[in-house]
Coordinates of C-alpha atoms and ligand atoms in Angstrom, one line a residue:
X16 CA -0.4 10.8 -10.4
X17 CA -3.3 9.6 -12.5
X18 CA -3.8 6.0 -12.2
X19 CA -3.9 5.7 -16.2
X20 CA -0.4 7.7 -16.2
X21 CA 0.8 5.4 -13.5
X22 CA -0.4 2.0 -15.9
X23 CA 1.2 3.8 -19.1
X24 CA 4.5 4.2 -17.4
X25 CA 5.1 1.3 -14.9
X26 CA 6.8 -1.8 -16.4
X27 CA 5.6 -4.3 -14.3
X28 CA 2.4 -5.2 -12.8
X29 CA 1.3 -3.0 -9.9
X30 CA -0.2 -3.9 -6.6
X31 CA -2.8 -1.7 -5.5
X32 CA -5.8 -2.1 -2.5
X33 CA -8.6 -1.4 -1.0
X34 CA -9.8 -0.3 2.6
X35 CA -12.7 0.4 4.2
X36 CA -13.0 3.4 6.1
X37 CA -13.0 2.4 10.5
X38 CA -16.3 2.2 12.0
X39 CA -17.4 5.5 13.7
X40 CA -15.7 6.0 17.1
X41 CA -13.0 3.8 16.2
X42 CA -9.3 5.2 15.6
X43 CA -7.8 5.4 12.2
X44 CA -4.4 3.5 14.2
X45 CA -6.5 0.4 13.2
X46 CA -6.0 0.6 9.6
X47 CA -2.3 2.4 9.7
X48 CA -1.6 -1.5 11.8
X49 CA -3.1 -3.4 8.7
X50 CA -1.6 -1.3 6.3
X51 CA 2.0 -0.8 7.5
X52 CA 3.1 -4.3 6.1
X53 CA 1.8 -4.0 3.5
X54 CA 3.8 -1.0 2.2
X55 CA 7.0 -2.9 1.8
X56 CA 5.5 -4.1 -1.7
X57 CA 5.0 -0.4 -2.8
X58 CA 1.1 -0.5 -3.4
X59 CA 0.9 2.2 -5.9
X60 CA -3.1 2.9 -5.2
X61 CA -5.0 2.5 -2.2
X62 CA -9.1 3.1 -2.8
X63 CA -10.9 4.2 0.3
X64 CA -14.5 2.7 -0.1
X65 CA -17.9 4.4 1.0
X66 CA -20.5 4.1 3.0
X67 CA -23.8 5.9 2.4
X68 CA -25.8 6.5 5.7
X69 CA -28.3 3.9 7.2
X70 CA -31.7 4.6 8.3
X71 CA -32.3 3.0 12.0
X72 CA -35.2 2.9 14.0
X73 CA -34.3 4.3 18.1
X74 CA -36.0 4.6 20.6
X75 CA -37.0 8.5 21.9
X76 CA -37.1 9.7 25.3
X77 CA -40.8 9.9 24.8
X78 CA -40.8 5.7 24.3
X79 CA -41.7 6.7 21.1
X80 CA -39.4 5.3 17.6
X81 CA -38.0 7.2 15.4
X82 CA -35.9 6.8 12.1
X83 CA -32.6 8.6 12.3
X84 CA -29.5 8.5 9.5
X85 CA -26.5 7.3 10.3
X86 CA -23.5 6.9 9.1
X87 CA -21.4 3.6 10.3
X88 CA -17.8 4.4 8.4
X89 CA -17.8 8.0 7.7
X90 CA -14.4 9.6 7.0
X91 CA -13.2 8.2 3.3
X92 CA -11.9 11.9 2.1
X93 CA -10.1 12.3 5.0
X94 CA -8.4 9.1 5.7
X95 CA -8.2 9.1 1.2
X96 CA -5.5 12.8 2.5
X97 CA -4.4 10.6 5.5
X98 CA -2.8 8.1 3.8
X99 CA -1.4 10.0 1.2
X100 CA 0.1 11.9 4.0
X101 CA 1.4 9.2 6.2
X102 CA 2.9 6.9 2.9
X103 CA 3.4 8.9 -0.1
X104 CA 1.3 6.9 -1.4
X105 CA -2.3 7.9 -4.5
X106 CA -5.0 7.3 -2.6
X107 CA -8.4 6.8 -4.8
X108 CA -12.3 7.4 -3.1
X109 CA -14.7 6.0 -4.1
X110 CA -18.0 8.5 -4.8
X111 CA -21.6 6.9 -5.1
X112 CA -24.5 8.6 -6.3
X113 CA -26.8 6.8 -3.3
X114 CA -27.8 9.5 -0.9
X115 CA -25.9 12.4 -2.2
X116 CA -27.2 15.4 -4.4
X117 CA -25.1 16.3 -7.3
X118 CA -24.6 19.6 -5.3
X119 CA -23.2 17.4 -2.6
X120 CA -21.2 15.3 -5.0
X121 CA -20.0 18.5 -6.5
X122 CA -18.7 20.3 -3.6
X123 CA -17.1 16.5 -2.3
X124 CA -15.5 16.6 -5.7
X125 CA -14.1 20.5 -4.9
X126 CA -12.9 18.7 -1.9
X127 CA -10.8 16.4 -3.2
X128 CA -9.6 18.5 -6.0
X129 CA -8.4 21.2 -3.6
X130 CA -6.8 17.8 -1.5
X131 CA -4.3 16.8 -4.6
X132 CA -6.3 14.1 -5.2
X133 CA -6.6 13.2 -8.8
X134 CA -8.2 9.5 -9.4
X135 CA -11.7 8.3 -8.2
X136 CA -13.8 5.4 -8.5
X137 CA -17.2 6.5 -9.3
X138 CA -20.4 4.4 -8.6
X139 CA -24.0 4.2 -8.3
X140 CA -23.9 1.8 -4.6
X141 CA -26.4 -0.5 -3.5
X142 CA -30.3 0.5 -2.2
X143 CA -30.4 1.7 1.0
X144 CA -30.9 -1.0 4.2
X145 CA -34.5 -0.4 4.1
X146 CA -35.1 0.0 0.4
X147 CA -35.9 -2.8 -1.8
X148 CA -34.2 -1.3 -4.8
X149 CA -31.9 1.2 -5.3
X150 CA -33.6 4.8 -5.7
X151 CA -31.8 8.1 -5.8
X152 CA -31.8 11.0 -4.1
X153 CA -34.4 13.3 -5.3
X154 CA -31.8 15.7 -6.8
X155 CA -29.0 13.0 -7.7
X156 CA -28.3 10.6 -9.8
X157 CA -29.7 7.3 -11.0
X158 CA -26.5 6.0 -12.8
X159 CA -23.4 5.7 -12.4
X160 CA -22.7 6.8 -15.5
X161 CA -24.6 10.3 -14.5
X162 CA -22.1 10.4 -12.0
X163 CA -19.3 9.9 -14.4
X164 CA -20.9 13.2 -17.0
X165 CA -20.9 15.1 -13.8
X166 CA -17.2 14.1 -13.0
X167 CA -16.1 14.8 -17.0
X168 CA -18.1 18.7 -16.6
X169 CA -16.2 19.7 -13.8
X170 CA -12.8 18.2 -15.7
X171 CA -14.1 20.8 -18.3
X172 CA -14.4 24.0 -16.1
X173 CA -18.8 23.4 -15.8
X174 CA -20.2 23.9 -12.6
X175 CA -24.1 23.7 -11.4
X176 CA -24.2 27.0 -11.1
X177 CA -24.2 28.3 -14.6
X178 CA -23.0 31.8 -14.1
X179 CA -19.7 30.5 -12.7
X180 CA -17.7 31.5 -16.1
X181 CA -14.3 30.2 -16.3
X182 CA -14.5 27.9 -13.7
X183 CA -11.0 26.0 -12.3
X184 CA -11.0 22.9 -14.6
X185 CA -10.2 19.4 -12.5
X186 CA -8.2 16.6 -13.7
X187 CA -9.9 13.6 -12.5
X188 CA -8.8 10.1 -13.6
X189 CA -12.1 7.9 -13.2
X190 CA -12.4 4.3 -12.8
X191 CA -16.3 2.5 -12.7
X192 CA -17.3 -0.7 -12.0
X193 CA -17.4 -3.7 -14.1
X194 CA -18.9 -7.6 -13.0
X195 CA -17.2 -10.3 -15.1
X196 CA -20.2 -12.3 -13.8
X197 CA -22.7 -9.6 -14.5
X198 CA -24.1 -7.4 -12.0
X199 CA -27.0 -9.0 -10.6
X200 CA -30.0 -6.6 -11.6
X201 CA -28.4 -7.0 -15.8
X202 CA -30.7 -9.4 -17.6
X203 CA -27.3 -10.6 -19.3
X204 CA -23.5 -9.9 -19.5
X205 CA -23.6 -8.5 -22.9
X206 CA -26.3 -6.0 -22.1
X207 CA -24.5 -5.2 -18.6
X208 CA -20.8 -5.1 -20.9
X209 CA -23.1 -2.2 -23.0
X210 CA -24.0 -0.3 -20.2
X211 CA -20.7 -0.4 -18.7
X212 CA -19.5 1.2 -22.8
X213 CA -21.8 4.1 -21.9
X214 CA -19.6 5.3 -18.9
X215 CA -16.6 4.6 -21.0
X216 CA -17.8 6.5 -24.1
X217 CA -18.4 9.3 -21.9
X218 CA -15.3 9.5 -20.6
X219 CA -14.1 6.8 -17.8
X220 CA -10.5 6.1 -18.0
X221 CA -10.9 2.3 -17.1
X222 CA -12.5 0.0 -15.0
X223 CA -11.7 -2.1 -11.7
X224 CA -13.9 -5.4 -11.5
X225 CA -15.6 -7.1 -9.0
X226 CA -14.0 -9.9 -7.1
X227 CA -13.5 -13.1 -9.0
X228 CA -12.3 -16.5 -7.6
X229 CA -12.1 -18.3 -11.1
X230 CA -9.6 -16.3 -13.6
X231 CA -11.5 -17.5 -16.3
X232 CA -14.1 -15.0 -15.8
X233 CA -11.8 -12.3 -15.8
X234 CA -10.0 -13.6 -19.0
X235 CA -13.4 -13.6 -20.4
X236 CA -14.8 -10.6 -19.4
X237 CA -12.2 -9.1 -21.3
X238 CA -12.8 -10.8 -24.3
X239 CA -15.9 -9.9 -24.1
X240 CA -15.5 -6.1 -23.2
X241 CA -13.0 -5.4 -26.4
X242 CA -15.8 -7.2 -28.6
X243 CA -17.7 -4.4 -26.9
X244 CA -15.3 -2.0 -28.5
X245 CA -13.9 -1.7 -24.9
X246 CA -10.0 -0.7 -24.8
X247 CA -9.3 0.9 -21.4
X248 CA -7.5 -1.3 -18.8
X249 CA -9.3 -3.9 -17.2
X250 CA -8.1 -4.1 -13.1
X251 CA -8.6 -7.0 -11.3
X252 CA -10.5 -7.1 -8.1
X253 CA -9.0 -10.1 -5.8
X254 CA -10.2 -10.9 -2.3
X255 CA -8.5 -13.7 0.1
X256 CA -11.3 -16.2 1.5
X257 CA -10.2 -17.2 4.9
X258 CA -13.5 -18.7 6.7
X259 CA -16.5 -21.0 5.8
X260 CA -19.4 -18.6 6.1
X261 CA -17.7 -17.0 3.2
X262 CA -18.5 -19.5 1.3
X263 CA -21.9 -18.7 0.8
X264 CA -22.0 -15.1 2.0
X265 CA -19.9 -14.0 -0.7
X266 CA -22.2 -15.5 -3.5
X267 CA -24.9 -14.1 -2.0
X268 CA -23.7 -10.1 -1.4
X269 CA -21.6 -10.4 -4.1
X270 CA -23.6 -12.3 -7.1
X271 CA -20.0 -14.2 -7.9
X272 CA -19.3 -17.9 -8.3
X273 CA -17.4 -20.1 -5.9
X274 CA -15.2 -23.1 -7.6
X275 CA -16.4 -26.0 -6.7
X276 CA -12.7 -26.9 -6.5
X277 CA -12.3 -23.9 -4.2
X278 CA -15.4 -25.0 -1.9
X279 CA -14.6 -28.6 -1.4
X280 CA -11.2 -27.8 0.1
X281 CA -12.7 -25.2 2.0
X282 CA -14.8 -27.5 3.6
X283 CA -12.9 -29.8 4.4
X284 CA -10.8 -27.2 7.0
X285 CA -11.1 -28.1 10.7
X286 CA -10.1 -24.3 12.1
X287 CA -9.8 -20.9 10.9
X288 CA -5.9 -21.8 10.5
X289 CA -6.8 -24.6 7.9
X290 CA -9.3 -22.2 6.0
X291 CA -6.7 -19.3 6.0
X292 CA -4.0 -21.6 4.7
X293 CA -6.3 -22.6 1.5
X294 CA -7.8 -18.9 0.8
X295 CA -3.8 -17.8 0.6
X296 CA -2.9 -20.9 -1.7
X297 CA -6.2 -20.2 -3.5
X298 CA -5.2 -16.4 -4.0
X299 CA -1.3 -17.3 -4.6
X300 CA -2.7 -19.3 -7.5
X301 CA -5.0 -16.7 -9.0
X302 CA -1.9 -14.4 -8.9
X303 CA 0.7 -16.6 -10.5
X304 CA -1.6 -16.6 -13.6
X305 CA -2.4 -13.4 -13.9
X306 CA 1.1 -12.8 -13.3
X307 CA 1.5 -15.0 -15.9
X308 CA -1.0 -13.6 -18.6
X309 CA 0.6 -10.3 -18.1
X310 CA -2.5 -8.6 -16.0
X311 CA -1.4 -4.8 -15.3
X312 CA -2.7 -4.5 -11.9
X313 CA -3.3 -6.9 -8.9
X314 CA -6.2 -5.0 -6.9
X315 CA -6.6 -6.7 -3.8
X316 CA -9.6 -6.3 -1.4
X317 CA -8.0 -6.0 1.5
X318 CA -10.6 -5.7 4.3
X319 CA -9.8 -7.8 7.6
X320 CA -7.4 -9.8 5.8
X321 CA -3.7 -8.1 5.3
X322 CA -2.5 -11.2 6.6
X323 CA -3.1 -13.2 3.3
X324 CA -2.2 -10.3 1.2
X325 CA 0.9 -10.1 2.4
X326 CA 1.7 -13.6 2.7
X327 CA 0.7 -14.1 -1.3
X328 CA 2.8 -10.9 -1.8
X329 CA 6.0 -12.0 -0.1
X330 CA 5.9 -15.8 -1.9
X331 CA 5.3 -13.7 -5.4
X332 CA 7.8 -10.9 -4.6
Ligands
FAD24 P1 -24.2 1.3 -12.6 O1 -23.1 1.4 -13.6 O2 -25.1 2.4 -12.5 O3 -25.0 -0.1 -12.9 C1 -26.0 -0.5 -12.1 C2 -27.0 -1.5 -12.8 O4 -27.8 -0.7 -13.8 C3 -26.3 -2.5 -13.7 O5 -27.1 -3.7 -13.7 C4 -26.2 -1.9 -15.1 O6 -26.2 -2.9 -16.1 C5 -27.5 -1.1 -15.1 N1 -27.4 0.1 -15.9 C6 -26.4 1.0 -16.0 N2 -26.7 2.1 -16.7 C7 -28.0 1.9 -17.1 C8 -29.0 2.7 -17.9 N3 -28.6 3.8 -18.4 N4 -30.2 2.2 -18.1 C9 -30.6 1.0 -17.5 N5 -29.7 0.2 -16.8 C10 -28.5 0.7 -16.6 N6 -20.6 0.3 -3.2 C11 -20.6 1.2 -2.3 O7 -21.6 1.6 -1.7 N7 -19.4 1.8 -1.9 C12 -18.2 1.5 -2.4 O8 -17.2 2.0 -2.0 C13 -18.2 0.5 -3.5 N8 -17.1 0.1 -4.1 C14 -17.1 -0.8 -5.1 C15 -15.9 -1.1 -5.8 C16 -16.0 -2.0 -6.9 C17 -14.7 -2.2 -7.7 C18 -17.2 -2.6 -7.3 C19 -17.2 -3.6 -8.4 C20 -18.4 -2.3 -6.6 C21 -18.4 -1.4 -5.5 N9 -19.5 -1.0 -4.9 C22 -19.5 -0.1 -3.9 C23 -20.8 -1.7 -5.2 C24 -21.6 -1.0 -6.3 O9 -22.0 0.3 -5.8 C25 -22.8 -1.8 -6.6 O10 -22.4 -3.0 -7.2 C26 -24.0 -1.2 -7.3 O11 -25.1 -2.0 -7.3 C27 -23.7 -0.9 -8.8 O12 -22.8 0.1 -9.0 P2 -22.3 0.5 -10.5 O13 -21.4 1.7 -10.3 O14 -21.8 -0.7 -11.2 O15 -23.7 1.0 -11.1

């Protein structure tokens, strides 16, 4: 079911997450462990993140170096059919424009079409490990919101190759990106907030944000959005702290704020026992309100942490 559909019919707020696919050569039993308890709150969504390759130097038999692709956490499309398999549950891929040709992106989208799968998240994704800013691929895109026209043509029956006439129309539901603290190459929110219109005029159903440890962004990014003449659903994105690094890691991949009120109790942890207990009061706060101000979906970044999740879920359900 469409995510959109889902929102339009469901009369509470939903719980939906995200994974990351297992590192290559790892087993897929991994993520089934942290998942499983997490399926008695009925997620409605899991997204399935990716991961473009990497450029590494290695060494050749010769003695001479090399730079070879690689991929680190291949595998989103098929763990996406996995867990729809294994829990009955809409699983949603994420699709970046970073490394892939729109041929590629095309015949991934065939893929998951054929699959039953009928939401994505499309974005741009970061610059490469050895790029300093993000360029595409020579015959990709440069925007997300490219990716997004591409995603709308196929829902029309228009393929890259024009003399495919009548062509099987697909049915995607498409989420993109939005940064209540602005994502960090925008000059400004506002202009960021306009950019972000452009892939809603064109035809994005809604938007899923970037993490957030202060509410008040995320009450004012919406503000701000509808000013924007934005009126699709706003989903939060929610992640559990649980160490001390985080604390200035996060701000520094992620471009977001950490409370000070959030920091100083942080720090004053003396184990990873004592941090883990404040990042679940922290997130068991943030929920309550949303809860609270009537949010329609808590999107929770699930990563390494299904321990917090479901500890918040169990004291809010
Ligand atoms: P865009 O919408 O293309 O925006 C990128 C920048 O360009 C912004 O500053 C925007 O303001 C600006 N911009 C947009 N359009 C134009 C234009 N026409 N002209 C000039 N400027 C413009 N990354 C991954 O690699 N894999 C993932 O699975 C993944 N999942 C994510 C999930 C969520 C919910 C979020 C919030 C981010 C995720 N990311 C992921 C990270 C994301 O790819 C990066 O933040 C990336 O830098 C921007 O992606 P975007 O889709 O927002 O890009």
């Amino acid at each position: 079911m469409k995510l959109t559909q889902h929102l339009a019919e469901a009369k509470k707020t939903i719980i939906s997450l995200e994974v990351l696919p297992p590192t290559k050569g790892k087993s897929i039993e991994s993520l089934y462990a942290s998942l499983d308890p997490l399926m008695e709150f009925k997620p409605s969504f899991i997204n399935v993140t990716y991961h473009r390759a990497e450029q590494i130097l290695k060494k050749r038999s010769d003695g001479l170096l090399e730079h070879v692709e690689i991929r680190k956490r291949p595998g989103t499309v098929g763990i996406c059919a996995a867990l729809m398999f294994k829990y009955g549950v809409e699983a949603i891929p994420h699709l970046i424009c970073g490394g892939f040709s729109k041929e590629e992106t095309e015949n991934a989208l065939i893929d998951l079409h054929y699959l039953g799968i009928r939401n994505v998240l499309a974005l741009r994704g970061d610059a490469a490990a050895n790029e300093k800013t993000f360029s595409p691929h020579p015959n990709g895109h440069k925007y997300a919101e490219d990716l997004v026209k591409q995603i709308i043509s196929l829902n029309n029956g228009q393929y890259m190759e024009e003399d495919i006439l009548d062509g099987v129309k697909t049915d995607f539901c498409i989420g993109v990106a939005g940064y209540p603290e602005k994502h960090f190459e925008s000059p400004n929110l506002d202009t960021d907030i306009a950019f972000l219109k452009k892939k809603i005029d064109l035809g994005a159903d809604y938007i899923t944000t970037q993490m957030f440890f202060d509410n008040k962004h995320y009450y004012n990014y919406i503000d701000k959005c509808r000013e924007h003449g934005i009126t699709v659903p706003i989903l939060t994105g929610l992640k559990p702290l649980s160490s001390k690094k985080q604390l200035t890691g996060i701000p520094r991949i992620f471009n977001v704020d950490i409370p000070v009120e959030l920091y100083n109790e942080m720090m004053k942890c003396k184990n990873e026992a004592d941090c883990e207990k404040v990042g679940t009061e922290w997130l068991l706060m943030q929920c309550r309100d949303l809860l609270a101000n009537n949010c329609p979906v808590l999107h929770f970044y699930t990563l390494s942490k299904p321990d917090i999740i479901y500890n918040v879920l169990k004291q809010l359900f």
